[in-house]
Structures are given as C-alpha cells and as structure tokens.
Coordinates of C-alpha atoms and ligand atoms in Angstrom, one line a residue:
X1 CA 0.0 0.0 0.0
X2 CA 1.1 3.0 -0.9
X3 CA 0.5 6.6 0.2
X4 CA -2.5 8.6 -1.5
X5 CA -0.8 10.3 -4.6
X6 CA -0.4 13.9 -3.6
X7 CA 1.0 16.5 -6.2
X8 CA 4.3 18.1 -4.6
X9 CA 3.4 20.8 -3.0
X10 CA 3.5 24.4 -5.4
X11 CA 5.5 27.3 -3.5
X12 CA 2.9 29.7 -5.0
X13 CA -0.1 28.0 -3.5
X14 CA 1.7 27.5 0.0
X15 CA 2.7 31.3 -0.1
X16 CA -1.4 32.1 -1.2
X17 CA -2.3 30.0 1.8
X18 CA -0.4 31.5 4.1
X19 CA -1.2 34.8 2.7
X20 CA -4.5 34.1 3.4
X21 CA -4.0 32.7 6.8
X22 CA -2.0 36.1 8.4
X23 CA -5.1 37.9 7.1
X24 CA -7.1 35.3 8.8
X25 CA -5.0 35.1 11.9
X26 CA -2.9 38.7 12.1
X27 CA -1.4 37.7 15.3
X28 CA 0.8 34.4 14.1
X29 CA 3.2 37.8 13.0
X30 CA 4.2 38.1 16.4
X31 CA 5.5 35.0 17.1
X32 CA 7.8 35.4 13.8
X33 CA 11.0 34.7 16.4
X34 CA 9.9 31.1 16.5
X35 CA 10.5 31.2 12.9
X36 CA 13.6 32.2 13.2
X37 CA 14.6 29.9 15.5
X38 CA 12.8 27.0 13.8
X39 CA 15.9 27.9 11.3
X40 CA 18.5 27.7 13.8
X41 CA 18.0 26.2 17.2
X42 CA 15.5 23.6 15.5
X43 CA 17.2 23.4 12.0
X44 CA 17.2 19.1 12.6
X45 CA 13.8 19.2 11.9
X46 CA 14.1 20.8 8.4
X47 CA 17.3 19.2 7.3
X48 CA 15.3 16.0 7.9
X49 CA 12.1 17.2 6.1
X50 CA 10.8 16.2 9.2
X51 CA 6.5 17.6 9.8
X52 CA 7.0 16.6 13.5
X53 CA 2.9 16.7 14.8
X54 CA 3.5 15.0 18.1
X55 CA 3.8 17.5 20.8
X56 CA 1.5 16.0 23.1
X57 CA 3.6 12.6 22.7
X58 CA 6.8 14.7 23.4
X59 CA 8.1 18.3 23.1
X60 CA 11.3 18.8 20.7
X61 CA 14.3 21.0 22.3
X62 CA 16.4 23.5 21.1
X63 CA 19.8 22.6 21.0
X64 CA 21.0 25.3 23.5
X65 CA 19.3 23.6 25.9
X66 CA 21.6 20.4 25.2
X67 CA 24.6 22.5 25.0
X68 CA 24.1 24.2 28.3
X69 CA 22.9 20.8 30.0
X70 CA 26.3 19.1 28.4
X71 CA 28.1 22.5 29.9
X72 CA 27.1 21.7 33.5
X73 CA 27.7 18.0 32.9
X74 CA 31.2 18.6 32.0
X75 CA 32.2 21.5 33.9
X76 CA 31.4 19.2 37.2
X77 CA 32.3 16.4 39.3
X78 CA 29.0 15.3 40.3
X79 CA 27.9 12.7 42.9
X80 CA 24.6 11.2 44.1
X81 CA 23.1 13.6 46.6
X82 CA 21.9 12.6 50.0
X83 CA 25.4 12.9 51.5
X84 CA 27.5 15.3 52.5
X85 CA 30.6 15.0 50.4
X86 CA 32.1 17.6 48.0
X87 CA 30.6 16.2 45.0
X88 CA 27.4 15.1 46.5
X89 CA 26.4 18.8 47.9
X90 CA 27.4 20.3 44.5
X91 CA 25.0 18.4 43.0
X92 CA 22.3 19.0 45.7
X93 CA 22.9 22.4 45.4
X94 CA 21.4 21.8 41.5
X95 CA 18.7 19.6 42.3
X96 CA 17.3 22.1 45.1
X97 CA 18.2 25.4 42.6
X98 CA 16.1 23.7 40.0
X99 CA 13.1 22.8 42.6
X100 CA 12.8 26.2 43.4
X101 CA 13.0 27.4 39.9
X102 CA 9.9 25.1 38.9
X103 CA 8.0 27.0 41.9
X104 CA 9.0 30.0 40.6
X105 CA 7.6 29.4 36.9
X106 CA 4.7 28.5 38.1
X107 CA 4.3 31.3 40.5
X108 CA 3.8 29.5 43.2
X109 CA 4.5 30.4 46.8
X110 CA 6.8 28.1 48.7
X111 CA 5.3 28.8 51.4
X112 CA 1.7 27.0 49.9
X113 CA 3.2 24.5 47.5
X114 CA 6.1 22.2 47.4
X115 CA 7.6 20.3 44.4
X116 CA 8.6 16.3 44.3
X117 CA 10.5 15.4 41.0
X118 CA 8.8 11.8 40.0
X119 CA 10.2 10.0 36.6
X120 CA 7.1 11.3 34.5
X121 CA 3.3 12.4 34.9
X122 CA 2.6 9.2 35.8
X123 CA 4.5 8.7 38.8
X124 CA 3.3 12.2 40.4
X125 CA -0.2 10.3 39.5
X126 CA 0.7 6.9 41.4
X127 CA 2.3 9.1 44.5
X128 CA -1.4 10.6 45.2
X129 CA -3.3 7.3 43.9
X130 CA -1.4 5.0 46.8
X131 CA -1.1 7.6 49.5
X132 CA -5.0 9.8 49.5
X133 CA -6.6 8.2 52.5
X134 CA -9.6 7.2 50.7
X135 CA -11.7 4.5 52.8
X136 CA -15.5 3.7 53.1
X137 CA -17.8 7.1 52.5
X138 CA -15.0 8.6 50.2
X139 CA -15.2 9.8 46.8
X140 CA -13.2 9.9 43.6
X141 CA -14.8 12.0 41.0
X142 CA -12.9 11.8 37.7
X143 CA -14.0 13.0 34.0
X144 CA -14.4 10.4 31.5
X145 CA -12.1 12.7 29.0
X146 CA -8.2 11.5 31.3
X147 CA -5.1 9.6 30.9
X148 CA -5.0 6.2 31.8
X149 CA -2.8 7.5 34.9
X150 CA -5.1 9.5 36.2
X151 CA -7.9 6.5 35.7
X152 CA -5.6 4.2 37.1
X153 CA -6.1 5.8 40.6
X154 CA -9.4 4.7 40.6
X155 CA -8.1 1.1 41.7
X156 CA -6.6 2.4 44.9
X157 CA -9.7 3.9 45.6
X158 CA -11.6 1.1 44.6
X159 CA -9.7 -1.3 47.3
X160 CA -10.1 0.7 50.0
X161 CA -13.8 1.1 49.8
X162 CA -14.0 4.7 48.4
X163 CA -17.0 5.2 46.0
X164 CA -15.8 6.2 42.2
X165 CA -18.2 8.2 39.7
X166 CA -17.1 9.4 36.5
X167 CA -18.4 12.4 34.8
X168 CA -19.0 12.2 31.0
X169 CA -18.0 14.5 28.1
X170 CA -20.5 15.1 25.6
X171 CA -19.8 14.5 22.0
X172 CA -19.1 16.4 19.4
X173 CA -17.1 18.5 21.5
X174 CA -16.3 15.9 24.3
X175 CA -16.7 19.1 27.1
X176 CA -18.1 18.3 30.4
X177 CA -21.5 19.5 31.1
X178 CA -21.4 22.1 33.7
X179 CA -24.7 21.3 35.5
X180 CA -23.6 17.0 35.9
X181 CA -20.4 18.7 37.3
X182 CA -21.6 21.0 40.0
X183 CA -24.5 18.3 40.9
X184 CA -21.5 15.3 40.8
X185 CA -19.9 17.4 43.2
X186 CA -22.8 18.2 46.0
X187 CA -21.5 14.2 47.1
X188 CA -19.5 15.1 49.0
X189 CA -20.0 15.3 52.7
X190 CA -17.6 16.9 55.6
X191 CA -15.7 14.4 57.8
X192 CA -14.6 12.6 54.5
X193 CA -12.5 12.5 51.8
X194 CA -13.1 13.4 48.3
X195 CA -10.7 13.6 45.5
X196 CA -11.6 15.2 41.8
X197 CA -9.1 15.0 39.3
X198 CA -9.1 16.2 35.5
X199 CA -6.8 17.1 33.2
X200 CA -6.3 20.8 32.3
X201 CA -6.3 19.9 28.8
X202 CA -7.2 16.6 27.4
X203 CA -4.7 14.9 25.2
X204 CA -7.6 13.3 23.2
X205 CA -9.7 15.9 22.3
X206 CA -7.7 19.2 23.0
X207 CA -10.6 20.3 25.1
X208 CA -9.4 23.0 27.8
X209 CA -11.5 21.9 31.0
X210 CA -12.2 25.6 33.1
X211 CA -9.8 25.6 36.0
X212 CA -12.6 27.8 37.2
X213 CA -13.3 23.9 38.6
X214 CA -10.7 23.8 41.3
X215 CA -12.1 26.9 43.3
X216 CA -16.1 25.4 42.9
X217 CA -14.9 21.9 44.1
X218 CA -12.4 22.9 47.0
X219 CA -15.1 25.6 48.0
X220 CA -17.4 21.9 48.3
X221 CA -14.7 20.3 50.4
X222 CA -12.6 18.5 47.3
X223 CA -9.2 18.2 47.3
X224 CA -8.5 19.2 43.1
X225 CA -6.2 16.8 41.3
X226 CA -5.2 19.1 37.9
X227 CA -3.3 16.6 35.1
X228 CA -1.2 19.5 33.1
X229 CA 0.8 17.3 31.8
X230 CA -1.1 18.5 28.1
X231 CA -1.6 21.8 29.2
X232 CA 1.8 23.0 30.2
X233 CA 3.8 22.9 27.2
X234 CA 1.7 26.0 25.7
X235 CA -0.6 27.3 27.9
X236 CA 0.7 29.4 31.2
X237 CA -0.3 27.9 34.6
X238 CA -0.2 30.3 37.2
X239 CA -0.5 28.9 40.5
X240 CA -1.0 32.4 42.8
X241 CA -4.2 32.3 40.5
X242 CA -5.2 28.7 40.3
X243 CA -4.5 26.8 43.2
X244 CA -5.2 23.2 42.5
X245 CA -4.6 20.8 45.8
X246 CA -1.8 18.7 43.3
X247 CA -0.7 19.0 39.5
X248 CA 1.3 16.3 37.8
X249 CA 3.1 16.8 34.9
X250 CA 6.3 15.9 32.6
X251 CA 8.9 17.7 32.0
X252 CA 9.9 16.3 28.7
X253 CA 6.0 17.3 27.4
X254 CA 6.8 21.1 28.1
X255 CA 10.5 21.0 27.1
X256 CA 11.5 18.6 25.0
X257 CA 13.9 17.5 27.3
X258 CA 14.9 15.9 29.6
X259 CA 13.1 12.6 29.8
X260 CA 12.6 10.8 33.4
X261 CA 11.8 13.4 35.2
X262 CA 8.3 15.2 35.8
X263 CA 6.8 16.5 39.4
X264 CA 4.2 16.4 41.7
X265 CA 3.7 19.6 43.0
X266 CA 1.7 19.8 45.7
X267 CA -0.1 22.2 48.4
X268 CA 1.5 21.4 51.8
X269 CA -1.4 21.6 53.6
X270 CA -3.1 18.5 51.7
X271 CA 0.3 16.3 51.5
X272 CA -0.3 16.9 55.0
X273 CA -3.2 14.1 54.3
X274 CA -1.5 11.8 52.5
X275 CA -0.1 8.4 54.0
X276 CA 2.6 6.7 51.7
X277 CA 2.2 3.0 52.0
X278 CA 6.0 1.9 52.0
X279 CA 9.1 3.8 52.6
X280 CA 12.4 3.6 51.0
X281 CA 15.9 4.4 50.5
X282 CA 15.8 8.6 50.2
X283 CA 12.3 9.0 52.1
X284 CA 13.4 8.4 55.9
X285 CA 15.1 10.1 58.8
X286 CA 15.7 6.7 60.3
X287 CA 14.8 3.0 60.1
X288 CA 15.4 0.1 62.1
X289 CA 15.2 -3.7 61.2
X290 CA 15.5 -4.5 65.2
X291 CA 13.8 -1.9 66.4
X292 CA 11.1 -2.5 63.2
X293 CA 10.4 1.0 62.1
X294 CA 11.0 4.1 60.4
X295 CA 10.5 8.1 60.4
X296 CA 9.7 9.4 57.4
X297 CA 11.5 12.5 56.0
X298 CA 9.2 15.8 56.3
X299 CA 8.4 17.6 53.3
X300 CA 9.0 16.4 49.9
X301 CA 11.5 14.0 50.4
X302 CA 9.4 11.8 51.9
X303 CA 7.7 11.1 48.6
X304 CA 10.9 10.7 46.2
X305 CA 11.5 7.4 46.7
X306 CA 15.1 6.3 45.9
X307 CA 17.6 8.6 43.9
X308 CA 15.9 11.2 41.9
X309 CA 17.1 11.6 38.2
X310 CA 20.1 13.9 39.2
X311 CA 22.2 14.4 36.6
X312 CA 18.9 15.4 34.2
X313 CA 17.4 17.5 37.1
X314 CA 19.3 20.7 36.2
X315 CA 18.5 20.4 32.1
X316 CA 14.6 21.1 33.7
X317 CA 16.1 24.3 35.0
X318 CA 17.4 25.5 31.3
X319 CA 14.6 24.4 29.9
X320 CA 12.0 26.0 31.8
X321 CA 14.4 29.4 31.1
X322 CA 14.4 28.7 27.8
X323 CA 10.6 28.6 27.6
X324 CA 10.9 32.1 29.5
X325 CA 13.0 33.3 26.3
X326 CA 10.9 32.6 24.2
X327 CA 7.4 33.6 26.3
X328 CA 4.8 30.9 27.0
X329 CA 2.1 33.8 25.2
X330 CA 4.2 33.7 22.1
X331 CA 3.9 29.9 22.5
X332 CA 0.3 29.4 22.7
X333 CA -0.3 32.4 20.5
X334 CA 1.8 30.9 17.5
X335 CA 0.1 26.9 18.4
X336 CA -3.4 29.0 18.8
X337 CA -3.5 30.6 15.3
X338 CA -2.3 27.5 13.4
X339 CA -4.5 24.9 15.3
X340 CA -7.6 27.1 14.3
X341 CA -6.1 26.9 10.8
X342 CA -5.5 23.7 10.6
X343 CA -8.9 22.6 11.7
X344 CA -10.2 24.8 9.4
X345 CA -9.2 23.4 6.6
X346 CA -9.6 19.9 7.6
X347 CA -13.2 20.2 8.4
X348 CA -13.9 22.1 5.3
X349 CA -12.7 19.0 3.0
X350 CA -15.5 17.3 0.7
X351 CA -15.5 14.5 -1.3
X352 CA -17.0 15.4 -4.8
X353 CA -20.7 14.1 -3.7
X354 CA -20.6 16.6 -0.8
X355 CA -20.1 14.2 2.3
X356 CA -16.9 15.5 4.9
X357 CA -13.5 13.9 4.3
X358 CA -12.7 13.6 8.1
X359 CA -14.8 13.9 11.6
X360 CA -13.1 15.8 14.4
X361 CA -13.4 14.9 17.6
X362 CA -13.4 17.7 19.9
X363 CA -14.4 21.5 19.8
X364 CA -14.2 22.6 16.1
X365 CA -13.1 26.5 17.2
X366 CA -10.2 27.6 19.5
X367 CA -12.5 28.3 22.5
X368 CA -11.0 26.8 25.3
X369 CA -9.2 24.2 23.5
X370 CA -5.6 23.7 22.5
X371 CA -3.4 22.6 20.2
X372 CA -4.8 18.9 19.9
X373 CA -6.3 17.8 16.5
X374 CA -8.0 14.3 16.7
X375 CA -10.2 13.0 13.8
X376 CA -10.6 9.7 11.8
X377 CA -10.4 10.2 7.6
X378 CA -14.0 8.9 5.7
X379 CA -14.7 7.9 1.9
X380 CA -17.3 8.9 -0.2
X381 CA -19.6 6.2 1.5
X382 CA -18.6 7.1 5.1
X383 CA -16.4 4.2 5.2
X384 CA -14.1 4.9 7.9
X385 CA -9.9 4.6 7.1
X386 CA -7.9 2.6 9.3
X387 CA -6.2 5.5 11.8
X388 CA -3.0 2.6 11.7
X389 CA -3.1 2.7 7.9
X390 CA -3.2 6.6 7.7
X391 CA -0.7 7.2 10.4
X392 CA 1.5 4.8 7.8
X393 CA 0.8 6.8 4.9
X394 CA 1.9 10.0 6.9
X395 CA 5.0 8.5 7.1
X396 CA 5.5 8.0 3.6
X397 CA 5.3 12.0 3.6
X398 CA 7.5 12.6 6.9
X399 CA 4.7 13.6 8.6
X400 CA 4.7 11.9 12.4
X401 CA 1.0 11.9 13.1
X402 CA -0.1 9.3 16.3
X403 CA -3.0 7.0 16.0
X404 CA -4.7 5.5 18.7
X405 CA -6.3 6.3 22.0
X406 CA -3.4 8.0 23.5
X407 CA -4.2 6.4 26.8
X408 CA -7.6 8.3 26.9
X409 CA -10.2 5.2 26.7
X410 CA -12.9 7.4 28.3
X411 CA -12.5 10.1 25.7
X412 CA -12.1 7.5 22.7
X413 CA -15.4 5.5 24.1
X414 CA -17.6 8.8 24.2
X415 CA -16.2 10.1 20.4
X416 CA -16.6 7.0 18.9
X417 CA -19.6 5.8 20.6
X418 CA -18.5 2.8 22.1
X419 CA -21.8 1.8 24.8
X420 CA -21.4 -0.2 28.2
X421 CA -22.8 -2.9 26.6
X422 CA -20.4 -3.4 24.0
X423 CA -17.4 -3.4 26.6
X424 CA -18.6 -4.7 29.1
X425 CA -18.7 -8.4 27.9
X426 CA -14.6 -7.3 27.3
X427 CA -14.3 -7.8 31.4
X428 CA -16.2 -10.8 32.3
X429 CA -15.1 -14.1 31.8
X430 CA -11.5 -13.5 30.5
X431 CA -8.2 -13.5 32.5
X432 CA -6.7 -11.2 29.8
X433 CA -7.8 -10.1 26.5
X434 CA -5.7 -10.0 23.2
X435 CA -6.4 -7.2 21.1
X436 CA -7.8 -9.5 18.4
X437 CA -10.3 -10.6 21.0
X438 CA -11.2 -7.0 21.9
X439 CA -11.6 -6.3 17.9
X440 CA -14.2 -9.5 17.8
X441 CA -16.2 -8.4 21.0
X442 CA -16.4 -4.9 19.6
X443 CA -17.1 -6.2 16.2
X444 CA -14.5 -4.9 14.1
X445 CA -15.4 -0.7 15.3
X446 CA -12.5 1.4 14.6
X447 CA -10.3 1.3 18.2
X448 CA -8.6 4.8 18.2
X449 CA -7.6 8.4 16.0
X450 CA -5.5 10.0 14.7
X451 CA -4.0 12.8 16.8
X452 CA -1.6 16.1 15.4
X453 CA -0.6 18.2 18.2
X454 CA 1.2 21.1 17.7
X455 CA 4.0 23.0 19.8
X456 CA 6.3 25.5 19.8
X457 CA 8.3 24.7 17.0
X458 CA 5.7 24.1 14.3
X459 CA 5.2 26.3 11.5
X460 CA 2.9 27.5 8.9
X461 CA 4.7 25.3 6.6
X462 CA 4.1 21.8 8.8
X463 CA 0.6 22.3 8.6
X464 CA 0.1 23.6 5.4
X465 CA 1.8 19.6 4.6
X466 CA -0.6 18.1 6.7
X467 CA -3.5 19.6 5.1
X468 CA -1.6 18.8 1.7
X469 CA -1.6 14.9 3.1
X470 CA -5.1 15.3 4.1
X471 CA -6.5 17.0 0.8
X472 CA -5.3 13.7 -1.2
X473 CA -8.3 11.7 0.7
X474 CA -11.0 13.3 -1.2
X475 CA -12.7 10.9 -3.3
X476 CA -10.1 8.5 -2.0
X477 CA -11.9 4.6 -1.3
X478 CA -11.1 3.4 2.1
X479 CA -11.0 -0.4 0.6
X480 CA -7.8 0.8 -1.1
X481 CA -6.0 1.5 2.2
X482 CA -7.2 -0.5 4.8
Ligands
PLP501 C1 -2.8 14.4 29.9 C2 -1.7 13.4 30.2 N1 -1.6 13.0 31.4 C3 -0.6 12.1 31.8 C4 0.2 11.6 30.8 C5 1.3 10.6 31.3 O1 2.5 11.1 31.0 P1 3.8 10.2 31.2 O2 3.7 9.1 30.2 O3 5.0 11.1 30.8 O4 3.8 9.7 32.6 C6 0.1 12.0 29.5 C7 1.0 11.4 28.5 O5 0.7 11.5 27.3 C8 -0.9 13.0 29.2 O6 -1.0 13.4 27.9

C-alpha cells in the first residue's frame, strides 16, 4: 500500500495560503521569532524534512538547551546527593536550585506549594493514587475525557472502599456538562475524603477543561487533582491564580527534554493528608530492622522514593528558562493561530458528492481548546480509514502523526460511541484479552484516532503539509488502504 498520490506541493499556492491565513489570523506575525529559530535552534527538523505533529507525545528541544545541560555536565564532578561530600552537595545544590526554579515558573509560593520530582506524569499520578486516604464514604470524581494514569487511581480507591463516579464528556465537543459537574460534586460530605481529578487539557480531544473547577470543588470540600501534563507545554499555569490541591506533569512534554523526570507539585497543607504505604531508601530520617520502624523525611523527600534523576534534574532548569526566552504567550499564540487553521481546513474537505473527508473529535473552534487535532479520515460512503493505515501513509510524507487512544479510553469511548454494553462483555469471563479478542467483541469498530498536536516549534509550513496529506483523501476509497 502506498501513500495517497499527492502533487508536490507548489510554493505559490503555500505562499497564497499562508497569505490568506496572516489575514485570517494577524497575530501568528508576532511570534515570527519562532520562525527564526525554527531555522536555527530547531534546523534538525528541516534538514530531515521532518513535519513533527506529536507535541503531546513529546516536546522537541532547542539545541541550547543540550549545550548548556552538556556545559554543567562537564564542567562538574557530580555525585549522588543525599550525603555530605564535596561532589554530593554540589550536585544538591542543583537539584534544590532547580526545585525552586519550577515553583517559581509556576508562580507559586513556597510557602503553599512544594515540588517532588517523580520519573514522569505518571509517577506524580501513582504518589497521590497510593497515599490519598480514601476509605468507606470517600469519593473519587474523575472526568471520562483522562489519561490512563489518572484512571488508574481509581483502583486504589476502589480497594479501600471509596465510591468512584465518572463524569462524561458530551460528543461532538467531548466538554463536560457544567450542570452534571456542579451536581456530581454536591456528594460530597464533611468528615470525608473526596478527590476530583481532570486534566487541564485533554490529550484526546484538546478540550481545555475551566480551572474555574478547582475553586467550585475545594469551596465543596474537594481536594483538586489538575493533570497539566497536556496543558503546560503551551498554555501558562499560574499557580497564585489557580491553586489546585496537586498537579502532575512531565517535563519532557513542556521542554522537550529531559526525559525521566516530571513532578508532583503539591499544596503542603493537603500532602499533609497523605499516608505513603511503604518507605524507602531517600524518604526516611531513620529505620530500624531490630527496632522494626522508620521516620519518614518531612516535606518532599518523603515522597521521592530512591535517587531522583540527578544528573537530568538541572537540564529542567534551562529548559523551563528557555521557555521564558521565548514567552509561553508567544507559544500558545503561534500553536493558537495555526490549530484554528488547521482545523479549518480539515473540516472544510468534501469529497465530490458533498459528504466530509474527516470527523473531528473535539471543539471545532479555538475556544477553550488547544493545540490537539483528533479525527478519523471517511470515503465517499462514510467508510471509515484505518487511523494505523493513515498514520502509515503519513510516514510516507514525513509527517509523524499518532494514532490510537493515547491512553484516553474514556474520551475515545464517548467520540466514537462505544456503549457499556459493547465493553462490558470485554471484562467478564476473560483472564486477559488479546487485542484481536477486543476487535471481535467490539465487532471490528474502529479502536482509536489520529491525533496532530502542535507546539512551539511548528510552523505555517508543517501544517500547510498536513492539510496537503489530508487533501489527497478526497474521493479516495477506504478499501484501497485498509
Ligand atoms: C494528559 C496526560 N496526562 C498524563 C500523561 C502521562 O505522562 P507520562 O507518560 O509522561 O507519565 C500524559 C501522556 O501523554 C498525558 O497526555
């Protein structure tokens, strides 16, 4: 199989299109330094003829960052910290300056919140999961639209008795309805504990959830788990105005690098709640095998369990001051205009009969959404394309598309109208399920999408190839690709 024949792509047309698009979006002219970087500190990504659409799977970096990380890491004698040698302070003296630094992006008071650097989202997800004290009479609330990580706490809750209610997202736009929220969240009751978590924007679906939500839930008694793990890497989170109870995220999401190291940070007056179920080497004051116990560390430390990600610590530091160079409003600006391009010009594809080339999943304008673009490709009879097959044929152009559910099943289930009754026979009798035995029970229905996700290196140019990619689906029979 082979990839839909596009004509190469004319300069004049691509210089009428984007002619058309400044007059359409005037403010993509103020984030011209991206382009200019894009030519230099991102150059890898042209000299590849590389249409990198992934952002959400992982940010790219420029290569100062690398540089100034391969500065530190050469310019020192670095030892694991924890001690009190030479080496070992040095490089505690890094790990702490770069804690502080990620309070300080966020605006956040260290006298409210404290950070603890986890390998990823996920394990900022798993520290709150296995240490909130749910029991019988608590809640966890949880929107359908959330990484797998976030629905994976739900199992903690689960075995200790908490009660678990998920809030749906509506298609076409997968948003949650406001009214379910507010009466979801009269549950809860004082003398208990309840925990809400959703992400600030979904990976799926794009959708910017309000953070408006903390303040209403808290106000009810809810401690507010915020997933910004999507949000971050162009949108600004200021924590003096939003003060969520904890907020996971990645660091390699938002900066392209390092990998293995994301954080948890975290009002002290709720960690103050949590009970970690084990220690370890790094969390305690003191432990005893004959005296049979152990004092946990106060503060943060208690919750990094081993040796942090030291030597990549300090790259989080340059990269979060790289973003600064730059200006997280240029950012989201520059990924704002040319998402609402984008999606323009994909929903407006017709086949020659009249009937839509693809079917978005998630808010077709730049209200409250970001930079997220999911959608499966249709032929003239609404037959739908493989989302494996295209992301193939995107290859074939350079184009690095994902297709799947991105970890998202509750999103996924409410776009492509998967019901209870269809999955629920997926949990019964089996042990385990093969994916061939989830295609049978679901009857051959399409399992996932095809995301794009923009960031702060894409440019006009990237999408304008997308769109190009896209274009060559009209009239195009899905039994020749799938
Ligand atoms: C919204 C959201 N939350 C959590 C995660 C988990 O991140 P990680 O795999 O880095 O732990 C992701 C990853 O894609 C995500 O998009």
């Amino acid at each position: 199989m082979s990839a839909p024949n596009t004509t190469p792509i004319a300069t004049e047309d691509m210089t009428a299109a984007y002619e058309a698009f400044l007059s359409r979006y005037p403010a993509y002219t103020s984030t011209s330094q991206l382009d200019a970087l894009r030519a230099t500190e991102y150059a890898r990504l042209d000299q590849q003829r590389q249409v990198y659409l992934d952002y959400t799977g992982g940010g790219v970096y420029a290569e100062t960052q690398i540089r100034e990380h391969v500065a530190i890491l050469t310019g020192g004698v670095f030892g694991n910290p924890h001690s009190k040698n030479l080496t070992s302070m040095a490089m505690t003296e890094r790990v702490e300056q770069t804690r502080d630094y990620v309070l300080r992006y966020f605006n956040a008071s260290p006298d409210e919140y404290m950070v603890i650097f986890t390998p990823n989202a996920t394990g900022a997800l798993k520290l709150i999961g296995e240490s909130y004290p749910f029991g019988p009479g608590d809640n966890y609330l949880l929107t359908f639209d959330n990484h797998n990580s976030v629905n994976g706490i739900r199992e903690f809750a689960r075995d200790k008795g908490a009660t678990v209610t998920y809030i749906p997202v509506m298609p076409p736009e997968l948003r949650v309805d406001q009214a379910e929220l507010t009466s979801r969240l009269s549950l809860s009751r004082s003398g208990a504990h309840h925990l809400v978590a959703y992400p600030a924007q979904s990976n799926f679906s794009g959708v910017q959830h309000p953070l408006e939500w903390i303040a209403e839930a808290q106000a009810q008694g809810w401690d507010v788990l915020l997933d910004a793990a999507a949000f971050v890497p162009s949108n600004w989170l200021d924590l003096s105005r939003w003060r969520p109870d904890f907020v996971s995220l990645s660091f390699y999401k938002m900066l392209g690098y390092p990998t293995g190291v994301g954080a948890l940070i975290a009002r002290k007056a709720t960690v103050q709640k949590l009970r970690r179920p084990w220690y370890s080497g790094g969390t305690i004051t003191f432990s005893s095998v004959v005296g049979f116990g152990h004092y946990l560390t106060p503060g943060y430390a208690s919750f990094e369990d081993g040796t942090v990600n030291y030597l990549s610590i300090p790259a989080v530091e340059i990269g979060l001051k790289w973003i600064e160079s730059i200006g997280i409003d240029v950012i989201h600006t520059r990924v704002d205009c040319l998402t609402g391009w984008l999606i323009e010009q994909l929903v407006a594809l017709r086949h020659s009969g009249g009937a839509p080339v693809v079917c978005l999943y998630g808010p077709p304008d730049m209200r409250m959404r970001g930079g997220t673009v999911q959608l499966n490709f249709f032929d003239p009879a609404g037959r739908m394309f493989d989302c494996y097959t295209v992301e193939q044929l995107a290859n074939e152009r350079r184009i690095s598309l994902r297709a799947g559910c991105h970890c998202n099943p509750g999103a996924r289930e409410q776009a492509l109208g998967f019901t209870q009754e269809e999955l629920e026979p997926c949990f019964c009798d089996a042990d385990r399920l093969s994916y061939e035995q989830f295609l049978h029970v679901i009857d051959g229905k399409t399992t996932g999408a095809l995301r794009a996700s923009l960031g702060l290196a894409t440019t006009f140019a990237d999408v304008y190839r997308y769109v190009e990619f896209a274009r060559a689906f009209v009239d195009r029979s899905a039994s020749s690709a799938n």
